[in-house]
Short mmCIF file of C-alpha atoms in Angstrom, two decimals:
data_model
loop_
_atom_site.label_atom_id
_atom_site.label_comp_id
_atom_site.label_asym_id
_atom_site.label_seq_id
_atom_site.Cartn_x
_atom_site.Cartn_y
_atom_site.Cartn_z
CA MET A 1 117.48 108.32 171.74
CA THR A 2 113.94 108.91 170.55
CA GLU A 3 115.15 111.46 168.01
CA ASN A 4 117.65 108.95 166.67
CA ARG A 5 114.91 106.34 166.24
CA LEU A 6 112.73 108.86 164.43
CA ALA A 7 115.61 109.80 162.18
CA ASP A 8 116.33 106.13 161.45
CA GLY A 9 112.66 105.54 160.70
CA GLN A 10 112.53 108.48 158.31
CA GLN A 11 115.68 107.28 156.57
CA GLY A 12 114.17 103.81 156.26
CA GLU A 13 111.01 105.21 154.74
CA ALA A 14 113.05 107.32 152.35
CA ALA A 15 115.05 104.26 151.38
CA VAL A 16 111.84 102.32 150.70
CA ASP A 17 110.43 105.22 148.68
CA GLY A 18 113.68 105.47 146.76
CA ARG A 19 113.68 101.76 146.05
CA ASP A 20 110.06 101.89 144.87
CA SER A 21 110.76 104.88 142.64
CA ARG A 22 113.75 103.10 141.14
CA ARG A 23 111.64 100.06 140.46
CA TYR A 24 108.88 102.06 138.79
CA SER A 25 109.20 102.27 135.02
CA PRO A 26 106.56 103.87 132.76
CA THR A 27 107.59 101.55 129.93
CA ARG A 28 107.19 98.48 132.15
CA GLU A 29 103.80 99.68 133.35
CA LEU A 30 102.68 100.26 129.76
CA TRP A 31 103.69 96.73 128.77
CA LYS A 32 101.81 95.32 131.76
CA SER A 33 98.70 97.25 130.74
CA LEU A 34 99.00 96.09 127.12
CA LEU A 35 99.35 92.45 128.20
CA THR A 36 96.12 92.67 130.19
CA ASN A 37 94.14 94.49 127.49
CA LYS A 38 92.14 92.13 125.27
CA ARG A 39 92.05 94.48 122.29
CA ALA A 40 95.79 95.06 122.49
CA LEU A 41 96.47 91.33 122.72
CA ALA A 42 94.20 90.49 119.78
CA GLY A 43 95.49 93.29 117.57
CA GLY A 44 99.11 92.75 118.59
CA ALA A 45 98.90 89.02 117.87
CA ILE A 46 97.58 89.70 114.35
CA VAL A 47 100.25 92.29 113.61
CA ILE A 48 103.12 90.23 115.04
CA LEU A 49 101.99 87.16 113.10
CA LEU A 50 101.86 89.12 109.85
CA VAL A 51 105.26 90.70 110.47
CA VAL A 52 106.82 87.30 111.19
CA VAL A 53 105.22 85.79 108.08
CA ALA A 54 106.42 88.72 105.96
CA LEU A 55 109.98 88.48 107.28
CA LEU A 56 110.09 84.72 106.75
CA ALA A 57 108.27 84.76 103.41
CA PRO A 58 110.87 82.64 101.55
CA GLN A 59 110.74 80.01 104.31
CA VAL A 60 106.97 79.84 104.90
CA SER A 61 105.73 80.20 101.31
CA PRO A 62 104.69 76.79 99.96
CA TYR A 63 105.73 77.74 96.40
CA ASP A 64 107.79 80.29 94.54
CA HIS A 65 105.43 83.26 94.16
CA THR A 66 106.62 83.84 90.58
CA ARG A 67 106.45 80.22 89.34
CA GLN A 68 103.82 79.79 86.65
CA ASP A 69 101.82 76.63 85.95
CA ILE A 70 99.48 77.38 83.05
CA ALA A 71 98.02 73.87 83.12
CA ASN A 72 96.60 74.58 86.60
CA ARG A 73 95.52 78.18 86.08
CA LEU A 74 92.49 79.45 88.02
CA SER A 75 92.37 76.27 90.13
CA PRO A 76 90.11 76.53 93.20
CA PRO A 77 91.46 75.92 96.72
CA SER A 78 92.79 72.36 97.09
CA PRO A 79 95.22 70.36 99.27
CA GLU A 80 98.02 71.25 96.83
CA HIS A 81 97.14 74.95 96.65
CA TRP A 82 95.30 75.94 99.82
CA LEU A 83 94.02 79.23 98.38
CA GLY A 84 93.98 78.19 94.72
CA THR A 85 95.97 79.56 91.80
CA ASP A 86 95.70 82.71 89.71
CA GLU A 87 95.34 83.31 85.97
CA LEU A 88 98.96 82.23 85.38
CA GLY A 89 98.84 79.22 87.67
CA ARG A 90 100.79 80.94 90.47
CA ASP A 91 100.03 79.92 94.05
CA VAL A 92 97.71 82.51 95.62
CA LEU A 93 98.82 81.83 99.21
CA SER A 94 102.48 82.40 98.32
CA ARG A 95 101.63 85.65 96.57
CA ILE A 96 99.56 86.83 99.53
CA ILE A 97 102.47 86.11 101.87
CA TYR A 98 104.84 88.16 99.71
CA GLY A 99 102.10 90.77 99.36
CA ALA A 100 102.11 91.12 103.17
CA ARG A 101 105.80 92.03 102.97
CA THR A 102 104.99 94.72 100.40
CA SER A 103 102.04 96.16 102.32
CA LEU A 104 103.81 96.31 105.68
CA THR A 105 107.02 97.72 104.21
CA VAL A 106 105.31 100.41 102.16
CA GLY A 107 102.87 101.21 104.98
CA GLY A 108 105.57 101.42 107.65
CA LEU A 109 107.98 103.54 105.61
CA SER A 110 105.14 105.84 104.49
CA VAL A 111 104.23 106.45 108.11
CA ALA A 112 107.90 107.13 108.90
CA VAL A 113 108.08 109.75 106.12
CA ALA A 114 104.83 111.38 107.24
CA MET A 115 105.89 111.35 110.89
CA LEU A 116 109.29 112.91 110.16
CA LEU A 117 107.80 115.71 108.06
CA GLY A 118 104.83 116.27 110.34
CA VAL A 119 106.75 116.33 113.62
CA VAL A 120 109.40 118.75 112.31
CA ILE A 121 106.89 121.13 110.68
CA GLY A 122 104.41 120.93 113.56
CA ALA A 123 107.09 121.51 116.23
CA VAL A 124 108.61 124.48 114.41
CA SER A 125 105.20 125.98 113.69
CA GLY A 126 103.93 125.61 117.24
CA TYR A 127 107.11 126.73 119.00
CA PHE A 128 107.98 129.83 116.98
CA GLY A 129 104.44 130.89 116.06
CA GLY A 130 103.87 134.21 114.32
CA THR A 131 104.16 134.55 110.56
CA LEU A 132 105.99 131.24 110.20
CA ASP A 133 103.10 129.45 111.92
CA ASP A 134 100.56 131.16 109.66
CA VAL A 135 102.45 130.22 106.48
CA LEU A 136 102.98 126.59 107.48
CA MET A 137 99.37 126.12 108.58
CA ARG A 138 98.03 127.64 105.36
CA ILE A 139 100.15 125.14 103.44
CA ALA A 140 98.71 122.40 105.63
CA ASP A 141 95.20 123.64 104.87
CA VAL A 142 95.89 123.31 101.15
CA PHE A 143 96.92 119.68 101.63
CA LEU A 144 93.86 119.02 103.79
CA ALA A 145 91.59 120.40 101.06
CA ILE A 146 92.74 117.69 98.65
CA PRO A 147 91.58 114.11 99.35
CA GLY A 148 94.60 112.02 100.27
CA ILE A 149 94.04 109.25 97.74
CA VAL A 150 93.57 111.81 94.92
CA LEU A 151 96.83 113.52 95.86
CA ALA A 152 98.63 110.17 96.03
CA ILE A 153 97.32 109.18 92.59
CA ALA A 154 98.48 112.51 91.13
CA LEU A 155 101.94 112.23 92.68
CA VAL A 156 102.47 108.63 91.55
CA ALA A 157 101.22 109.50 88.06
CA VAL A 158 103.79 112.31 87.86
CA LEU A 159 106.69 110.51 89.55
CA GLY A 160 106.03 107.08 88.05
CA ALA A 161 105.02 103.81 89.66
CA SER A 162 107.82 102.44 91.85
CA THR A 163 108.16 101.34 95.44
CA TRP A 164 109.92 104.48 96.65
CA ASN A 165 107.63 106.80 94.72
CA VAL A 166 104.59 105.14 96.30
CA ILE A 167 106.17 105.52 99.77
CA LEU A 168 106.95 109.19 99.13
CA ALA A 169 103.48 109.92 97.73
CA LEU A 170 101.70 108.28 100.67
CA GLY A 171 103.97 110.00 103.20
CA ILE A 172 103.24 113.41 101.68
CA THR A 173 99.49 112.81 101.93
CA GLU A 174 99.66 112.00 105.66
CA TRP A 175 102.16 114.49 107.14
CA VAL A 176 99.51 117.16 107.70
CA ASN A 177 97.73 115.10 110.36
CA PHE A 178 100.95 114.66 112.32
CA ALA A 179 101.81 118.35 111.96
CA ARG A 180 98.47 119.57 113.31
CA VAL A 181 98.55 117.24 116.32
CA VAL A 182 102.16 118.12 117.19
CA ARG A 183 101.54 121.85 116.73
CA GLY A 184 98.59 121.76 119.13
CA GLN A 185 100.63 119.92 121.75
CA VAL A 186 103.65 122.21 121.36
CA LEU A 187 101.50 125.33 121.76
CA SER A 188 100.59 124.06 125.23
CA VAL A 189 103.99 122.69 126.26
CA ARG A 190 105.99 125.78 125.26
CA GLU A 191 104.25 127.83 127.98
CA ARG A 192 105.13 125.49 130.85
CA GLU A 193 107.53 126.62 133.56
CA TYR A 194 110.45 124.36 132.69
CA VAL A 195 110.37 125.45 129.05
CA VAL A 196 110.19 129.13 130.04
CA ALA A 197 113.07 128.56 132.47
CA ALA A 198 115.17 126.86 129.78
CA ARG A 199 114.48 129.73 127.41
CA ALA A 200 115.39 132.30 130.08
CA SER A 201 118.67 130.50 130.80
CA GLY A 202 119.72 131.04 127.19
CA ALA A 203 119.19 127.51 125.83
CA ALA A 204 118.95 127.37 122.05
CA ALA A 205 115.61 126.61 120.44
CA PRO A 206 116.70 123.25 118.93
CA ARG A 207 117.92 122.10 122.34
CA ILE A 208 114.66 123.14 124.01
CA LEU A 209 112.62 121.37 121.37
CA MET A 210 114.62 118.14 121.57
CA ARG A 211 115.01 117.94 125.35
CA HIS A 212 111.90 119.59 126.77
CA VAL A 213 109.14 119.85 124.15
CA LEU A 214 109.18 116.81 121.88
CA PRO A 215 109.42 114.20 124.69
CA ASN A 216 106.10 115.53 125.99
CA VAL A 217 104.33 114.97 122.65
CA ALA A 218 105.92 111.58 121.94
CA SER A 219 102.97 109.54 123.22
CA SER A 220 100.53 111.30 120.89
CA VAL A 221 102.87 110.80 117.94
CA ILE A 222 103.29 107.09 118.71
CA VAL A 223 99.54 106.54 118.90
CA MET A 224 98.93 108.45 115.70
CA ALA A 225 101.67 106.54 113.88
CA THR A 226 100.06 103.24 114.89
CA LEU A 227 96.64 104.28 113.66
CA SER A 228 98.07 105.84 110.48
CA LEU A 229 99.63 102.49 109.56
CA ALA A 230 96.16 101.08 108.86
CA THR A 231 95.37 104.07 106.64
CA MET A 232 98.61 103.62 104.70
CA ILE A 233 97.97 99.91 104.14
CA ILE A 234 94.55 100.70 102.68
CA ALA A 235 96.00 103.50 100.56
CA GLU A 236 98.75 101.23 99.22
CA ALA A 237 96.16 98.59 98.34
CA SER A 238 94.05 101.26 96.62
CA LEU A 239 96.96 102.39 94.48
CA GLY A 240 97.76 98.77 93.62
CA TYR A 241 94.15 98.17 92.64
CA LEU A 242 94.30 101.17 90.30
CA GLY A 243 97.54 99.93 88.75
CA LEU A 244 99.62 102.74 90.31
CA GLY A 245 101.18 100.79 93.15
CA VAL A 246 104.37 98.76 93.43
CA PRO A 247 105.00 97.41 89.90
CA PRO A 248 105.16 93.69 89.00
CA PRO A 249 106.59 91.14 89.51
CA GLN A 250 106.34 92.09 93.21
CA PRO A 251 102.85 90.97 94.32
CA THR A 252 100.57 93.39 96.16
CA TRP A 253 97.18 92.81 97.72
CA GLY A 254 95.67 95.67 95.72
CA GLY A 255 97.11 94.33 92.49
CA MET A 256 95.70 90.88 93.25
CA LEU A 257 92.27 92.44 93.77
CA ASN A 258 92.61 94.17 90.42
CA THR A 259 93.34 90.85 88.73
CA GLY A 260 90.61 89.04 90.65
CA GLN A 261 87.84 91.35 89.49
CA ARG A 262 88.31 90.11 85.93
CA PHE A 263 87.56 86.56 87.07
CA ILE A 264 84.98 87.34 89.75
CA HIS A 265 82.42 84.95 88.20
CA THR A 266 84.76 82.06 87.45
CA ALA A 267 87.45 82.27 90.17
CA VAL A 268 86.07 84.20 93.11
CA HIS A 269 88.96 83.11 95.33
CA LEU A 270 91.26 85.54 93.52
CA SER A 271 89.35 88.45 95.07
CA VAL A 272 88.12 86.98 98.35
CA PHE A 273 91.43 85.98 99.94
CA PRO A 274 93.47 89.16 99.27
CA GLY A 275 90.52 91.24 100.43
CA LEU A 276 90.20 89.13 103.56
CA PHE A 277 93.87 89.65 104.42
CA ILE A 278 93.51 93.41 103.99
CA VAL A 279 90.51 93.45 106.34
CA VAL A 280 92.23 91.32 108.99
CA THR A 281 95.44 93.36 108.85
CA VAL A 282 93.67 96.71 109.17
CA LEU A 283 91.49 95.31 111.97
CA GLY A 284 94.54 94.12 113.89
CA VAL A 285 96.37 97.43 113.55
CA ASN A 286 93.28 99.40 114.58
CA LEU A 287 92.62 97.21 117.61
CA PHE A 288 96.18 97.63 118.83
CA GLY A 289 96.18 101.37 118.06
CA ASP A 290 92.89 101.95 119.90
CA ALA A 291 94.14 100.09 122.97
CA LEU A 292 97.43 102.00 122.91
CA ARG A 293 95.59 105.30 122.65
CA ASP A 294 93.37 104.46 125.60
CA LEU A 295 96.37 103.53 127.75
CA LEU A 296 98.55 106.51 126.84
CA ASP A 297 95.69 109.00 127.11
CA PRO A 298 93.18 107.88 129.79
CA LYS A 299 90.91 110.82 128.92
CA LEU A 300 90.09 109.03 125.67
CA GLY A 301 89.65 105.63 127.31
CA ARG A 302 86.64 103.54 126.49
CA ASP A 303 85.24 100.57 128.36
#
């Protein structure tokens, strides 16, 4: 009788433990942590707002961003034009809204290109090692020796200024950082028991990488992608400022800064507002990225 009660009690505890384990979800816990983190909330709110504005640009823009009104050129901020007009009488607020679409699209796709190249090269280099690792890392060292913006300028100058060329150039300048992080993680993960067991059982290298190695480095890649987005936005604005970014008539924040410098003494709003949007966007992305890094890697957490 007593043994039966003990057995029933153990089964009940196991059932409770099983129910709790089924209810536990790392993704749900991460979202809960993000929603209680002030930096994550502030940064996430800025990023989400900008993404929504960029997606709904035709609906939220007060004017057509290409419509010219020479009679009202270089007008200061007013009730009709909240952020003023530019040298051709175009509404600055409308152009900034469409510029957000350009910056976020180019920045996001550049990070995707860099992440794809970096994860593949870093995983292959770290897992196989040997001569292949040496060759790939020496190539990475060459890219690291060249400042990213200088390399991007050279690539765009050779390929020509277009949206896809800018995305490709920026992605090529950033892949090295992903590759080095992934390689370091893979060097550690490949020696763990479950990876050794999978290798001993005859599993192919691609299968081991996809099922056992890469899932363990995903958190680091996600954090780095978030933080790299801010770098790509600044780089895209820099290329636009130099006249090597996305070509007109598509507005870019960097291109607006380039135009504004010519009228810095007579129409300062042409430079102030695009620059302010760049600062706020990068701040929001960095706040969210820092909070995400602290949550995914508690060793790097900061109070």
